[in-house]
PDB file of C-alpha atoms and ligand atoms in Angstrom:
ATOM      1  CA  UNK A   1     130.004  77.125  74.335  1.00  0.00           C
ATOM      2  CA  UNK A   2     128.271  79.624  76.557  1.00  0.00           C
ATOM      3  CA  UNK A   3     130.293  82.764  75.922  1.00  0.00           C
ATOM      4  CA  UNK A   4     127.912  85.315  77.512  1.00  0.00           C
ATOM      5  CA  UNK A   5     127.871  83.561  80.862  1.00  0.00           C
ATOM      6  CA  UNK A   6     131.630  83.234  80.902  1.00  0.00           C
ATOM      7  CA  UNK A   7     132.111  86.934  80.308  1.00  0.00           C
ATOM      8  CA  UNK A   8     129.455  87.985  82.793  1.00  0.00           C
ATOM      9  CA  UNK A   9     131.419  86.305  85.556  1.00  0.00           C
ATOM     10  CA  UNK A  10     134.740  87.894  84.743  1.00  0.00           C
ATOM     11  CA  UNK A  11     134.109  91.511  85.819  1.00  0.00           C
ATOM     12  CA  UNK A  12     133.885  90.465  89.453  1.00  0.00           C
ATOM     13  CA  UNK A  13     137.412  89.144  89.465  1.00  0.00           C
ATOM     14  CA  UNK A  14     140.402  91.317  89.887  1.00  0.00           C
ATOM     15  CA  UNK A  15     142.488  91.776  86.783  1.00  0.00           C
ATOM     16  CA  UNK A  16     145.344  93.412  88.603  1.00  0.00           C
ATOM     17  CA  UNK A  17     146.878  90.130  89.595  1.00  0.00           C
ATOM     18  CA  UNK A  18     150.288  89.637  88.102  1.00  0.00           C
ATOM     19  CA  UNK A  19     153.696  88.183  88.954  1.00  0.00           C
ATOM     20  CA  UNK A  20     156.780  89.293  90.805  1.00  0.00           C
ATOM     21  CA  UNK A  21     160.212  87.813  90.115  1.00  0.00           C
ATOM     22  CA  UNK A  22     161.349  85.597  93.001  1.00  0.00           C
ATOM     23  CA  UNK A  23     165.005  86.369  92.234  1.00  0.00           C
ATOM     24  CA  UNK A  24     165.155  90.150  91.856  1.00  0.00           C
ATOM     25  CA  UNK A  25     161.686  91.346  92.844  1.00  0.00           C
ATOM     26  CA  UNK A  26     160.836  92.950  89.490  1.00  0.00           C
ATOM     27  CA  UNK A  27     157.096  93.192  88.894  1.00  0.00           C
ATOM     28  CA  UNK A  28     155.932  92.244  85.403  1.00  0.00           C
ATOM     29  CA  UNK A  29     152.616  93.525  84.130  1.00  0.00           C
ATOM     30  CA  UNK A  30     151.111  91.885  82.235  1.00  0.00           C
ATOM     31  CA  UNK A  31     152.591  88.559  83.438  1.00  0.00           C
ATOM     32  CA  UNK A  32     155.397  87.127  81.305  1.00  0.00           C
ATOM     33  CA  UNK A  33     157.277  83.863  81.080  1.00  0.00           C
ATOM     34  CA  UNK A  34     160.681  85.295  82.028  1.00  0.00           C
ATOM     35  CA  UNK A  35     161.755  88.250  84.120  1.00  0.00           C
ATOM     36  CA  UNK A  36     162.619  91.195  81.880  1.00  0.00           C
ATOM     37  CA  UNK A  37     165.428  92.219  84.211  1.00  0.00           C
ATOM     38  CA  UNK A  38     167.254  89.050  85.294  1.00  0.00           C
ATOM     39  CA  UNK A  39     165.774  86.365  83.005  1.00  0.00           C
ATOM     40  CA  UNK A  40     164.548  84.203  85.865  1.00  0.00           C
ATOM     41  CA  UNK A  41     161.444  82.099  85.300  1.00  0.00           C
ATOM     42  CA  UNK A  42     160.630  81.841  89.007  1.00  0.00           C
ATOM     43  CA  UNK A  43     157.711  84.032  89.979  1.00  0.00           C
ATOM     44  CA  UNK A  44     155.331  84.548  92.833  1.00  0.00           C
ATOM     45  CA  UNK A  45     151.831  85.957  92.523  1.00  0.00           C
ATOM     46  CA  UNK A  46     151.547  89.657  93.060  1.00  0.00           C
ATOM     47  CA  UNK A  47     148.499  91.877  93.433  1.00  0.00           C
ATOM     48  CA  UNK A  48     148.996  95.388  92.127  1.00  0.00           C
ATOM     49  CA  UNK A  49     147.514  98.318  94.038  1.00  0.00           C
ATOM     50  CA  UNK A  50     144.261  99.592  92.512  1.00  0.00           C
ATOM     51  CA  UNK A  51     145.055 103.249  92.988  1.00  0.00           C
ATOM     52  CA  UNK A  52     147.666 105.542  91.586  1.00  0.00           C
ATOM     53  CA  UNK A  53     148.433 108.834  89.978  1.00  0.00           C
ATOM     54  CA  UNK A  54     148.277 109.869  86.345  1.00  0.00           C
ATOM     55  CA  UNK A  55     151.814 110.667  85.163  1.00  0.00           C
ATOM     56  CA  UNK A  56     151.145 111.611  81.561  1.00  0.00           C
ATOM     57  CA  UNK A  57     148.391 111.143  78.996  1.00  0.00           C
ATOM     58  CA  UNK A  58     147.487 111.574  75.376  1.00  0.00           C
ATOM     59  CA  UNK A  59     144.095 111.989  73.706  1.00  0.00           C
ATOM     60  CA  UNK A  60     143.660 109.592  70.795  1.00  0.00           C
ATOM     61  CA  UNK A  61     141.402 111.089  68.158  1.00  0.00           C
ATOM     62  CA  UNK A  62     142.185 108.609  65.387  1.00  0.00           C
ATOM     63  CA  UNK A  63     141.400 105.157  66.770  1.00  0.00           C
ATOM     64  CA  UNK A  64     143.312 102.110  65.476  1.00  0.00           C
ATOM     65  CA  UNK A  65     141.771  99.701  62.985  1.00  0.00           C
ATOM     66  CA  UNK A  66     138.932  97.749  64.571  1.00  0.00           C
ATOM     67  CA  UNK A  67     138.088 100.559  67.003  1.00  0.00           C
ATOM     68  CA  UNK A  68     136.718 103.044  64.451  1.00  0.00           C
ATOM     69  CA  UNK A  69     133.418 103.429  66.274  1.00  0.00           C
ATOM     70  CA  UNK A  70     135.118 104.759  69.375  1.00  0.00           C
ATOM     71  CA  UNK A  71     134.953 108.455  70.179  1.00  0.00           C
ATOM     72  CA  UNK A  72     138.198 110.189  71.147  1.00  0.00           C
ATOM     73  CA  UNK A  73     139.696 108.434  74.141  1.00  0.00           C
ATOM     74  CA  UNK A  74     142.514 108.969  76.584  1.00  0.00           C
ATOM     75  CA  UNK A  75     145.570 106.784  77.027  1.00  0.00           C
ATOM     76  CA  UNK A  76     147.590 107.498  80.144  1.00  0.00           C
ATOM     77  CA  UNK A  77     150.555 106.236  82.106  1.00  0.00           C
ATOM     78  CA  UNK A  78     149.504 105.524  85.680  1.00  0.00           C
ATOM     79  CA  UNK A  79     151.998 105.219  88.510  1.00  0.00           C
ATOM     80  CA  UNK A  80     150.456 102.828  91.021  1.00  0.00           C
ATOM     81  CA  UNK A  81     150.943 103.206  94.765  1.00  0.00           C
ATOM     82  CA  UNK A  82     153.814 100.712  94.686  1.00  0.00           C
ATOM     83  CA  UNK A  83     155.588 102.551  91.849  1.00  0.00           C
ATOM     84  CA  UNK A  84     154.580 100.190  89.018  1.00  0.00           C
ATOM     85  CA  UNK A  85     153.855 102.034  85.775  1.00  0.00           C
ATOM     86  CA  UNK A  86     150.877 100.900  83.720  1.00  0.00           C
ATOM     87  CA  UNK A  87     149.763 102.235  80.352  1.00  0.00           C
ATOM     88  CA  UNK A  88     145.986 102.196  80.304  1.00  0.00           C
ATOM     89  CA  UNK A  89     142.905 103.856  78.990  1.00  0.00           C
ATOM     90  CA  UNK A  90     141.565 106.609  81.237  1.00  0.00           C
ATOM     91  CA  UNK A  91     137.785 106.504  81.428  1.00  0.00           C
ATOM     92  CA  UNK A  92     134.814 108.381  82.922  1.00  0.00           C
ATOM     93  CA  UNK A  93     136.401 111.766  82.262  1.00  0.00           C
ATOM     94  CA  UNK A  94     136.313 114.212  79.348  1.00  0.00           C
ATOM     95  CA  UNK A  95     139.635 114.839  77.569  1.00  0.00           C
ATOM     96  CA  UNK A  96     139.564 118.511  78.616  1.00  0.00           C
ATOM     97  CA  UNK A  97     139.129 117.566  82.278  1.00  0.00           C
ATOM     98  CA  UNK A  98     142.112 115.253  82.581  1.00  0.00           C
ATOM     99  CA  UNK A  99     145.057 116.495  84.596  1.00  0.00           C
ATOM    100  CA  UNK A 100     148.532 115.155  85.189  1.00  0.00           C
ATOM    101  CA  UNK A 101     148.899 114.087  88.852  1.00  0.00           C
ATOM    102  CA  UNK A 102     145.191 113.361  89.189  1.00  0.00           C
ATOM    103  CA  UNK A 103     144.385 110.408  91.465  1.00  0.00           C
ATOM    104  CA  UNK A 104     142.955 107.444  89.599  1.00  0.00           C
ATOM    105  CA  UNK A 105     141.623 104.006  90.437  1.00  0.00           C
ATOM    106  CA  UNK A 106     141.280 100.797  88.467  1.00  0.00           C
ATOM    107  CA  UNK A 107     137.967  99.714  86.972  1.00  0.00           C
ATOM    108  CA  UNK A 108     137.210  96.715  84.819  1.00  0.00           C
ATOM    109  CA  UNK A 109     135.395  97.732  81.651  1.00  0.00           C
ATOM    110  CA  UNK A 110     134.141  96.435  78.362  1.00  0.00           C
ATOM    111  CA  UNK A 111     136.488  97.598  75.608  1.00  0.00           C
ATOM    112  CA  UNK A 112     134.963  96.225  72.446  1.00  0.00           C
ATOM    113  CA  UNK A 113     131.867  94.328  71.428  1.00  0.00           C
ATOM    114  CA  UNK A 114     132.008  92.439  68.190  1.00  0.00           C
ATOM    115  CA  UNK A 115     128.476  92.518  66.796  1.00  0.00           C
ATOM    116  CA  UNK A 116     128.981  89.520  64.518  1.00  0.00           C
ATOM    117  CA  UNK A 117     130.497  87.066  66.968  1.00  0.00           C
ATOM    118  CA  UNK A 118     129.011  88.492  70.158  1.00  0.00           C
ATOM    119  CA  UNK A 119     132.430  88.394  71.778  1.00  0.00           C
ATOM    120  CA  UNK A 120     133.024  91.073  74.363  1.00  0.00           C
ATOM    121  CA  UNK A 121     136.489  91.952  75.532  1.00  0.00           C
ATOM    122  CA  UNK A 122     137.251  93.442  78.914  1.00  0.00           C
ATOM    123  CA  UNK A 123     140.257  95.320  80.151  1.00  0.00           C
ATOM    124  CA  UNK A 124     141.528  97.330  83.054  1.00  0.00           C
ATOM    125  CA  UNK A 125     140.935 101.029  82.736  1.00  0.00           C
ATOM    126  CA  UNK A 126     141.519 103.817  85.204  1.00  0.00           C
ATOM    127  CA  UNK A 127     139.081 106.521  86.212  1.00  0.00           C
ATOM    128  CA  UNK A 128     139.474 109.593  88.427  1.00  0.00           C
ATOM    129  CA  UNK A 129     138.953 108.876  92.107  1.00  0.00           C
ATOM    130  CA  UNK A 130     135.612 110.371  93.106  1.00  0.00           C
ATOM    131  CA  UNK A 131     136.094 112.641  96.090  1.00  0.00           C
TER     132      UNK A 131
HETATM  133 ZN1   ZN B 201     164.159  89.046  87.995  1.00  0.00          ZN
END
């Protein structure tokens, strides 16, 4: 199986695609099998906005098991332009430069590289909007 090629192609795709409940309009992110609000299993595809505002954040100085090599990093709650709240890592900014209410945008970044298996995982992160 050609893992490297598979992963190289992924960053070009949007990872902000999710689902919206056809019954009550609740947006689920990440996608789930049943609506958390009304229990419906009928969904339509929904593309989340890529920009938002940082509502709150915390600097993690003791990474969880498996992420020990990581320097301190920032986890924030981002309110997207449509009001959806996403908990995500905040990247490309030093912990002392992060501000609540700062404008952020989604980027797709490598989160962990397993040296033994060569498997690379990607995830959505948010970075400050460059003015
Ligand atoms: Zn629903």
